[in-house]
Amino acid sequence: MTDQPQDAGDQLAASTSEASLRRTEARSAEIEAQIAVDPSQFRVMTGDRPTGNLHLGHYFGSLANRVRLQDAGVDTYILVADYQVITDRDGTGPIFERVLGMMADYLAIGLDPEKTTIYAHSAVPSLNQLLLPFLSLVTESELRRNPTVKAELEATGDRPMSGLLLTYPVHQAADILFCKANLVPVGKDQLPHLEQTRVVARRFDERYGRVDPARPVFPQAEALLSKASTVLGLDGTKMSKTKGNVIEIGMDAGTTANLIKKAVTDSDRFITYDPQNRPEVSNLIMLASLCTGRDPVAIAADLGNAGGGGLKKLVTEAVNEFFAPIRARRVELAADPGYLLEVLRKGNAHANEVGEATLAEVRAAMNMTY
Ligand code: TRP
């Protein structure tokens, strides 16, 4: 009875506590320093659900960081998490178009298929098969206590918990471990999943043992929290497609201008950067800052008495100028779906090779090589 999993529910919940968050941030800074010296120690894995087009919140919150890591020489795996689409909704929607749109977004922002492997859940059977042994390593009660699963369940209203919603953190462990990634650039909301991934890797080692006695089959994956500030939506709340407060990466300049024109500001004509008391105005300033590389306080000072109108004009120019080359590339890419599919298929093929090798090791550790 020694290898009965201890319930890790508390551990998962604690991963988002203030103290734990500060430790993770400090560790992320150390990892960044190591990447600068030797990027070859790391394999990065992360991904997105193809539920809609990627937007500026995604870009500044995580996509730009992936391109930076890729360009720093870190081996990078990006998952089009198509099976995760059906965790909290019925049906896949226009998934084919969405996946192609996401491929266009990825390549337009600078993810390079020569350096980065882009692949989809549904195309990598070995990844999905890992879910079986992994599910043997977790308890129902710890899954129920995962704070991110709880939050997602609440967000679906009165929907009952599906088996997939309950277990998707274990599937996400398979996403990370099928390629033995040791670094996962994510936001805070994903930290419980990473803790779950470490728990799965550790328990696999305890229960099924090793093939190479010198190292466990699966590494302990760490989070890389990005320093990037969160860009809010045009109403000052979280940028989210369902709220209609989103600027998509692929929108054209005119649509962007119209959306920013409708953004929420406040009645004080004098522009200041004050995220605490003026969240909507400050968010717009931050957006201009991210696009121009200028300090937000300096931007506000320049605007002075320009009012909401002056601010919006500046933000529109900044966003449209910054994204112009990305959008031009995206238009070209979107016109060539054959190429986008080819890139995805190449990524899938590579992911299958890597996943098969891992699965062979898993079978060997479990004495299931026949
Ligand atoms: N859960 C992530 C999201 O909703 C997407 C994702 C799927 C992911 N698998 C992953 C992120 C593995 C990091 C690692 O955005």
GROMACS .gro file of C-alpha atoms and ligand atoms in nm:
model
  385
    1MET     CA    1   0.000   0.000   0.000
    2THR     CA    2   0.303   0.228   0.003
    3ASP     CA    3   0.249   0.362  -0.346
    4GLN     CA    4  -0.111   0.471  -0.301
    5PRO     CA    5  -0.108   0.834  -0.423
    6GLN     CA    6  -0.127   1.088  -0.144
    7ASP     CA    7  -0.402   1.335  -0.224
    8ALA     CA    8  -0.236   1.636  -0.386
    9GLY     CA    9  -0.546   1.856  -0.395
   10ASP     CA   10  -0.405   2.097  -0.137
   11GLN     CA   11  -0.077   2.113  -0.322
   12LEU     CA   12  -0.257   2.206  -0.643
   13ALA     CA   13  -0.459   2.476  -0.472
   14ALA     CA   14  -0.147   2.610  -0.296
   15SER     CA   15   0.030   2.661  -0.630
   16THR     CA   16  -0.162   2.986  -0.674
   17SER     CA   17  -0.101   3.121  -0.322
   18GLU     CA   18   0.093   3.448  -0.290
   19ALA     CA   19   0.402   3.285  -0.138
   20SER     CA   20   0.412   3.013  -0.401
   21LEU     CA   21   0.359   3.267  -0.678
   22ARG     CA   22   0.655   3.470  -0.555
   23ARG     CA   23   0.875   3.157  -0.550
   24THR     CA   24   0.767   3.072  -0.903
   25GLU     CA   25   0.845   3.428  -1.017
   26ALA     CA   26   1.189   3.417  -0.858
   27ARG     CA   27   1.256   3.079  -1.017
   28SER     CA   28   1.140   3.212  -1.355
   29ALA     CA   29   1.402   3.488  -1.332
   30GLU     CA   30   1.672   3.226  -1.261
   31ILE     CA   31   1.558   3.019  -1.558
   32GLU     CA   32   1.569   3.325  -1.785
   33ALA     CA   33   1.932   3.378  -1.682
   34GLN     CA   34   2.010   3.011  -1.761
   35ILE     CA   35   1.842   3.037  -2.100
   36ALA     CA   36   2.068   3.329  -2.187
   37VAL     CA   37   2.374   3.112  -2.110
   38ASP     CA   38   2.260   2.772  -2.243
   39PRO     CA   39   1.922   2.741  -2.414
   40SER     CA   40   1.989   2.373  -2.499
   41GLN     CA   41   1.901   2.262  -2.143
   42PHE     CA   42   1.540   2.348  -2.203
   43ARG     CA   43   1.249   2.221  -2.401
   44VAL     CA   44   0.954   2.457  -2.404
   45MET     CA   45   0.598   2.335  -2.451
   46THR     CA   46   0.279   2.536  -2.446
   47GLY     CA   47  -0.034   2.581  -2.652
   48ASP     CA   48  -0.378   2.726  -2.710
   49ARG     CA   49  -0.732   2.607  -2.751
   50PRO     CA   50  -0.857   2.674  -3.103
   51THR     CA   51  -1.179   2.843  -2.995
   52GLY     CA   52  -1.136   3.165  -3.196
   53ASN     CA   53  -0.878   3.396  -3.345
   54LEU     CA   54  -0.587   3.499  -3.127
   55HIS     CA   55  -0.598   3.854  -2.995
   56LEU     CA   56  -0.371   4.123  -2.852
   57GLY     CA   57  -0.412   3.983  -2.500
   58HIS     CA   58  -0.265   3.655  -2.627
   59TYR     CA   59   0.004   3.836  -2.820
   60PHE     CA   60   0.141   4.050  -2.539
   61GLY     CA   61   0.060   3.797  -2.267
   62SER     CA   62   0.226   3.494  -2.423
   63LEU     CA   63   0.278   3.472  -2.800
   64ALA     CA   64   0.554   3.734  -2.816
   65ASN     CA   65   0.732   3.550  -2.536
   66ARG     CA   66   0.724   3.222  -2.731
   67VAL     CA   67   0.885   3.386  -3.030
   68ARG     CA   68   1.150   3.531  -2.801
   69LEU     CA   69   1.225   3.186  -2.653
   70GLN     CA   70   1.233   3.027  -2.997
   71ASP     CA   71   1.472   3.294  -3.121
   72ALA     CA   72   1.689   3.251  -2.811
   73GLY     CA   73   1.749   2.895  -2.931
   74VAL     CA   74   1.515   2.697  -2.705
   75ASP     CA   75   1.360   2.388  -2.866
   76THR     CA   76   0.991   2.482  -2.875
   77TYR     CA   77   0.669   2.277  -2.903
   78ILE     CA   78   0.339   2.453  -2.962
   79LEU     CA   79   0.017   2.258  -2.927
   80VAL     CA   80  -0.306   2.332  -3.107
   81ALA     CA   81  -0.511   2.193  -2.818
   82ASP     CA   82  -0.811   2.075  -3.018
   83TYR     CA   83  -0.929   1.811  -2.770
   84GLN     CA   84  -0.933   2.080  -2.501
   85VAL     CA   85  -1.197   2.269  -2.698
   86ILE     CA   86  -1.458   2.014  -2.590
   87THR     CA   87  -1.382   2.039  -2.217
   88ASP     CA   88  -1.637   2.313  -2.156
   89ARG     CA   89  -1.869   2.313  -2.458
   90ASP     CA   90  -2.077   2.084  -2.673
   91GLY     CA   91  -1.917   2.019  -3.008
   92THR     CA   92  -1.609   2.146  -3.182
   93GLY     CA   93  -1.760   2.440  -3.374
   94PRO     CA   94  -1.593   2.549  -3.698
   95ILE     CA   95  -1.272   2.385  -3.578
   96PHE     CA   96  -1.101   2.337  -3.915
   97GLU     CA   97  -1.123   2.709  -3.998
   98ARG     CA   98  -1.016   2.801  -3.647
   99VAL     CA   99  -0.714   2.576  -3.655
  100LEU     CA  100  -0.605   2.721  -3.988
  101GLY     CA  101  -0.663   3.072  -3.853
  102MET     CA  102  -0.449   2.991  -3.553
  103MET     CA  103  -0.174   2.854  -3.778
  104ALA     CA  104  -0.185   3.182  -3.974
  105ASP     CA  105  -0.161   3.378  -3.648
  106TYR     CA  106   0.133   3.168  -3.526
  107LEU     CA  107   0.335   3.199  -3.843
  108ALA     CA  108   0.250   3.567  -3.892
  109ILE     CA  109   0.384   3.664  -3.549
  110GLY     CA  110   0.712   3.485  -3.620
  111LEU     CA  111   0.688   3.128  -3.499
  112ASP     CA  112   0.922   2.950  -3.739
  113PRO     CA  113   0.831   2.594  -3.840
  114GLU     CA  114   1.202   2.524  -3.895
  115LYS     CA  115   1.265   2.582  -3.525
  116THR     CA  116   0.930   2.517  -3.361
  117THR     CA  117   0.710   2.208  -3.375
  118ILE     CA  118   0.342   2.298  -3.412
  119TYR     CA  119   0.101   2.004  -3.380
  120ALA     CA  120  -0.255   1.913  -3.281
  121HIS     CA  121  -0.379   1.682  -3.004
  122SER     CA  122  -0.599   1.479  -3.234
  123ALA     CA  123  -0.309   1.398  -3.466
  124VAL     CA  124  -0.077   1.251  -3.202
  125PRO     CA  125  -0.214   0.917  -3.071
  126SER     CA  126   0.089   0.848  -2.848
  127LEU     CA  127   0.023   1.172  -2.658
  128ASN     CA  128  -0.337   1.075  -2.595
  129GLN     CA  129  -0.244   0.721  -2.494
  130LEU     CA  130  -0.034   0.856  -2.206
  131LEU     CA  131  -0.361   0.964  -2.050
  132LEU     CA  132  -0.433   0.600  -1.951
  133PRO     CA  133  -0.133   0.531  -1.729
  134PHE     CA  134  -0.145   0.890  -1.603
  135LEU     CA  135  -0.507   0.857  -1.491
  136SER     CA  136  -0.399   0.563  -1.274
  137LEU     CA  137  -0.178   0.806  -1.081
  138VAL     CA  138  -0.435   1.063  -0.972
  139THR     CA  139  -0.736   1.055  -0.744
  140GLU     CA  140  -1.081   1.182  -0.815
  141SER     CA  141  -1.072   1.408  -0.509
  142GLU     CA  142  -0.755   1.588  -0.613
  143LEU     CA  143  -0.900   1.645  -0.957
  144ARG     CA  144  -1.212   1.794  -0.802
  145ARG     CA  145  -1.001   2.035  -0.600
  146ASN     CA  146  -0.806   2.174  -0.895
  147PRO     CA  147  -0.889   2.548  -0.873
  148THR     CA  148  -0.868   2.603  -1.249
  149VAL     CA  149  -1.111   2.317  -1.320
  150LYS     CA  150  -1.345   2.460  -1.055
  151ALA     CA  151  -1.329   2.807  -1.211
  152GLU     CA  152  -1.395   2.668  -1.559
  153LEU     CA  153  -1.690   2.466  -1.436
  154GLU     CA  154  -1.836   2.777  -1.272
  155ALA     CA  155  -1.787   2.976  -1.593
  156THR     CA  156  -2.004   2.727  -1.782
  157GLY     CA  157  -2.305   2.811  -1.565
  158ASP     CA  158  -2.515   2.514  -1.470
  159ARG     CA  159  -2.339   2.268  -1.692
  160PRO     CA  160  -2.265   1.937  -1.518
  161MET     CA  161  -1.899   1.840  -1.483
  162SER     CA  162  -1.800   1.622  -1.778
  163GLY     CA  163  -1.545   1.345  -1.742
  164LEU     CA  164  -1.317   1.535  -1.976
  165LEU     CA  165  -1.339   1.864  -1.787
  166LEU     CA  166  -1.255   1.681  -1.465
  167THR     CA  167  -0.958   1.497  -1.615
  168TYR     CA  168  -0.821   1.745  -1.866
  169PRO     CA  169  -0.540   1.856  -1.632
  170VAL     CA  170  -0.409   1.498  -1.662
  171HIS     CA  171  -0.441   1.518  -2.039
  172GLN     CA  172  -0.249   1.844  -2.016
  173ALA     CA  173   0.021   1.657  -1.822
  174ALA     CA  174   0.040   1.427  -2.125
  175ASP     CA  175   0.071   1.734  -2.353
  176ILE     CA  176   0.375   1.842  -2.158
  177LEU     CA  177   0.534   1.505  -2.085
  178PHE     CA  178   0.491   1.329  -2.421
  179CYS     CA  179   0.782   1.541  -2.544
  180LYS     CA  180   0.953   1.557  -2.202
  181ALA     CA  181   0.927   1.935  -2.191
  182ASN     CA  182   1.082   2.089  -1.880
  183LEU     CA  183   0.964   2.444  -1.927
  184VAL     CA  184   0.609   2.568  -1.973
  185PRO     CA  185   0.549   2.939  -2.029
  186VAL     CA  186   0.203   3.000  -1.887
  187GLY     CA  187  -0.012   3.244  -1.695
  188LYS     CA  188  -0.100   3.208  -1.329
  189ASP     CA  189  -0.425   3.025  -1.401
  190GLN     CA  190  -0.230   2.728  -1.538
  191LEU     CA  191  -0.008   2.676  -1.230
  192PRO     CA  192  -0.233   2.408  -1.074
  193HIS     CA  193  -0.202   2.209  -1.399
  194LEU     CA  194   0.174   2.230  -1.383
  195GLU     CA  195   0.173   2.113  -1.025
  196GLN     CA  196  -0.048   1.824  -1.136
  197THR     CA  197   0.201   1.748  -1.413
  198ARG     CA  198   0.489   1.730  -1.164
  199VAL     CA  199   0.284   1.506  -0.937
  200VAL     CA  200   0.209   1.271  -1.228
  201ALA     CA  201   0.578   1.258  -1.330
  202ARG     CA  202   0.689   1.187  -0.974
  203ARG     CA  203   0.428   0.917  -0.915
  204PHE     CA  204   0.508   0.751  -1.246
  205ASP     CA  205   0.868   0.726  -1.131
  206GLU     CA  206   0.769   0.588  -0.789
  207ARG     CA  207   0.520   0.339  -0.919
  208TYR     CA  208   0.656   0.216  -1.252
  209GLY     CA  209   1.025   0.293  -1.220
  210ARG     CA  210   1.285   0.380  -1.479
  211VAL     CA  211   1.430   0.248  -1.798
  212ASP     CA  212   1.756   0.437  -1.755
  213PRO     CA  213   1.841   0.408  -1.382
  214ALA     CA  214   2.013   0.746  -1.398
  215ARG     CA  215   1.699   0.945  -1.465
  216PRO     CA  216   1.323   0.923  -1.433
  217VAL     CA  217   1.119   0.869  -1.749
  218PHE     CA  218   0.959   1.211  -1.710
  219PRO     CA  219   1.122   1.541  -1.606
  220GLN     CA  220   0.983   1.782  -1.348
  221ALA     CA  221   0.839   2.056  -1.567
  222GLU     CA  222   0.862   2.411  -1.442
  223ALA     CA  223   0.648   2.714  -1.515
  224LEU     CA  224   0.797   3.016  -1.680
  225LEU     CA  225   0.584   3.311  -1.573
  226SER     CA  226   0.618   3.593  -1.819
  227LYS     CA  227   0.689   3.942  -1.696
  228ALA     CA  228   0.450   4.078  -1.955
  229SER     CA  229   0.172   4.292  -1.821
  230THR     CA  230  -0.181   4.180  -1.884
  231VAL     CA  231  -0.362   4.368  -2.157
  232LEU     CA  232  -0.727   4.408  -2.070
  233GLY     CA  233  -1.015   4.431  -2.315
  234LEU     CA  234  -1.153   4.758  -2.448
  235ASP     CA  235  -1.395   4.779  -2.156
  236GLY     CA  236  -1.121   4.741  -1.895
  237THR     CA  237  -1.209   4.379  -1.808
  238LYS     CA  238  -1.025   4.063  -1.913
  239MET     CA  239  -0.985   4.045  -2.291
  240SER     CA  240  -1.212   3.765  -2.401
  241LYS     CA  241  -1.387   3.682  -2.723
  242THR     CA  242  -1.718   3.613  -2.550
  243LYS     CA  243  -1.722   3.967  -2.407
  244GLY     CA  244  -1.670   4.129  -2.747
  245ASN     CA  245  -1.392   4.350  -2.608
  246VAL     CA  246  -1.118   4.200  -2.819
  247ILE     CA  247  -0.880   4.329  -3.086
  248GLU     CA  248  -0.772   4.029  -3.289
  249ILE     CA  249  -0.420   4.007  -3.425
  250GLY     CA  250  -0.562   3.959  -3.774
  251MET     CA  251  -0.813   4.246  -3.774
  252ASP     CA  252  -0.756   4.522  -4.028
  253ALA     CA  253  -0.663   4.879  -3.941
  254GLY     CA  254  -1.015   5.017  -3.998
  255THR     CA  255  -1.184   4.759  -3.776
  256THR     CA  256  -0.920   4.823  -3.510
  257ALA     CA  257  -0.985   5.198  -3.525
  258ASN     CA  258  -1.362   5.149  -3.490
  259LEU     CA  259  -1.320   4.919  -3.192
  260ILE     CA  260  -1.082   5.152  -3.012
  261LYS     CA  261  -1.322   5.442  -3.079
  262LYS     CA  262  -1.582   5.251  -2.877
  263ALA     CA  263  -1.342   5.167  -2.592
  264VAL     CA  264  -1.445   5.270  -2.240
  265THR     CA  265  -1.257   5.569  -2.091
  266ASP     CA  266  -1.360   5.812  -1.815
  267SER     CA  267  -1.475   6.173  -1.791
  268ASP     CA  268  -1.142   6.325  -1.684
  269ARG     CA  269  -0.986   6.491  -1.991
  270PHE     CA  270  -0.644   6.504  -1.828
  271ILE     CA  271  -0.470   6.177  -1.911
  272THR     CA  272  -0.272   6.004  -1.635
  273TYR     CA  273  -0.131   5.655  -1.605
  274ASP     CA  274  -0.300   5.526  -1.292
  275PRO     CA  275  -0.392   5.156  -1.321
  276GLN     CA  276  -0.546   5.150  -0.970
  277ASN     CA  277  -0.793   5.435  -1.013
  278ARG     CA  278  -0.822   5.462  -1.392
  279PRO     CA  279  -0.804   5.102  -1.518
  280GLU     CA  280  -0.965   5.161  -1.860
  281VAL     CA  281  -0.757   5.468  -1.950
  282SER     CA  282  -0.440   5.306  -1.814
  283ASN     CA  283  -0.502   4.988  -2.011
  284LEU     CA  284  -0.519   5.189  -2.333
  285ILE     CA  285  -0.196   5.367  -2.241
  286MET     CA  286  -0.034   5.029  -2.169
  287LEU     CA  287  -0.140   4.903  -2.510
  288ALA     CA  288   0.027   5.204  -2.672
  289SER     CA  289   0.332   5.146  -2.453
  290LEU     CA  290   0.364   4.781  -2.558
  291CYS     CA  291   0.330   4.875  -2.924
  292THR     CA  292   0.577   5.164  -2.916
  293GLY     CA  293   0.821   5.053  -2.645
  294ARG     CA  294   0.768   5.388  -2.471
  295ASP     CA  295   0.716   5.431  -2.098
  296PRO     CA  296   0.343   5.456  -2.012
  297VAL     CA  297   0.395   5.749  -1.775
  298ALA     CA  298   0.574   5.944  -2.050
  299ILE     CA  299   0.295   5.865  -2.296
  300ALA     CA  300   0.036   5.998  -2.050
  301ALA     CA  301   0.241   6.310  -1.982
  302ASP     CA  302   0.264   6.385  -2.355
  303LEU     CA  303  -0.110   6.347  -2.394
  304GLY     CA  304  -0.190   6.580  -2.103
  305ASN     CA  305  -0.524   6.744  -2.177
  306ALA     CA  306  -0.588   6.547  -2.497
  307GLY     CA  307  -0.887   6.365  -2.346
  308GLY     CA  308  -1.022   6.022  -2.434
  309GLY     CA  309  -1.031   6.117  -2.803
  310GLY     CA  310  -0.663   6.208  -2.814
  311LEU     CA  311  -0.572   5.892  -2.625
  312LYS     CA  312  -0.770   5.672  -2.861
  313LYS     CA  313  -0.614   5.832  -3.166
  314LEU     CA  314  -0.268   5.762  -3.030
  315VAL     CA  315  -0.352   5.402  -2.933
  316THR     CA  316  -0.505   5.334  -3.274
  317GLU     CA  317  -0.193   5.457  -3.453
  318ALA     CA  318   0.036   5.263  -3.221
  319VAL     CA  319  -0.154   4.934  -3.259
  320ASN     CA  320  -0.200   4.966  -3.633
  321GLU     CA  321   0.162   5.055  -3.693
  322PHE     CA  322   0.298   4.776  -3.473
  323PHE     CA  323   0.075   4.507  -3.622
  324ALA     CA  324   0.093   4.625  -3.986
  325PRO     CA  325   0.376   4.389  -4.091
  326ILE     CA  326   0.227   4.097  -3.892
  327ARG     CA  327  -0.112   4.156  -4.049
  328ALA     CA  328   0.031   4.181  -4.398
  329ARG     CA  329   0.203   3.843  -4.349
  330ARG     CA  330  -0.117   3.701  -4.205
  331VAL     CA  331  -0.317   3.802  -4.511
  332GLU     CA  332  -0.066   3.622  -4.734
  333LEU     CA  333  -0.061   3.312  -4.513
  334ALA     CA  334  -0.439   3.293  -4.485
  335ALA     CA  335  -0.460   3.296  -4.864
  336ASP     CA  336  -0.257   2.973  -4.874
  337PRO     CA  337  -0.438   2.715  -4.659
  338GLY     CA  338  -0.243   2.438  -4.833
  339TYR     CA  339   0.078   2.574  -4.688
  340LEU     CA  340  -0.072   2.615  -4.340
  341LEU     CA  341  -0.187   2.252  -4.347
  342GLU     CA  342   0.152   2.137  -4.468
  343VAL     CA  343   0.322   2.310  -4.175
  344LEU     CA  344   0.079   2.150  -3.932
  345ARG     CA  345   0.123   1.806  -4.088
  346LYS     CA  346   0.501   1.833  -4.064
  347GLY     CA  347   0.467   1.933  -3.700
  348ASN     CA  348   0.227   1.644  -3.639
  349ALA     CA  349   0.471   1.399  -3.799
  350HIS     CA  350   0.756   1.520  -3.580
  351ALA     CA  351   0.539   1.515  -3.267
  352ASN     CA  352   0.439   1.156  -3.351
  353GLU     CA  353   0.804   1.047  -3.370
  354VAL     CA  354   0.883   1.210  -3.038
  355GLY     CA  355   0.566   1.075  -2.876
  356GLU     CA  356   0.626   0.719  -3.001
  357ALA     CA  357   0.973   0.721  -2.849
  358THR     CA  358   0.833   0.834  -2.514
  359LEU     CA  359   0.554   0.578  -2.529
  360ALA     CA  360   0.809   0.302  -2.599
  361GLU     CA  361   0.989   0.404  -2.282
  362VAL     CA  362   0.663   0.408  -2.088
  363ARG     CA  363   0.577   0.058  -2.210
  364ALA     CA  364   0.923  -0.061  -2.108
  365ALA     CA  365   0.891   0.094  -1.761
  366MET     CA  366   0.550  -0.071  -1.720
  367ASN     CA  367   0.675  -0.409  -1.854
  368MET     CA  368   0.433  -0.388  -2.141
  369THR     CA  369   0.671  -0.435  -2.429
  370TYR     CA  370   0.545  -0.731  -2.626
  371TRP     N1  371  -0.491   2.507  -2.111
  371TRP     C1  372  -0.425   2.600  -2.199
  371TRP     C2  373  -0.520   2.718  -2.223
  371TRP     O1  374  -0.639   2.708  -2.198
  371TRP     C3  375  -0.384   2.541  -2.332
  371TRP     C4  376  -0.295   2.422  -2.316
  371TRP     C5  377  -0.325   2.293  -2.351
  371TRP     C6  378  -0.164   2.419  -2.261
  371TRP     N2  379  -0.223   2.211  -2.322
  371TRP     C7  380  -0.122   2.283  -2.266
  371TRP     C8  381  -0.079   2.517  -2.208
  371TRP     C9  382   0.002   2.244  -2.218
  371TRP    C10  383   0.044   2.476  -2.158
  371TRP    C11  384   0.085   2.341  -2.164
  371TRP     O2  385  -0.475   2.819  -2.269
   0.00000   0.00000   0.00000
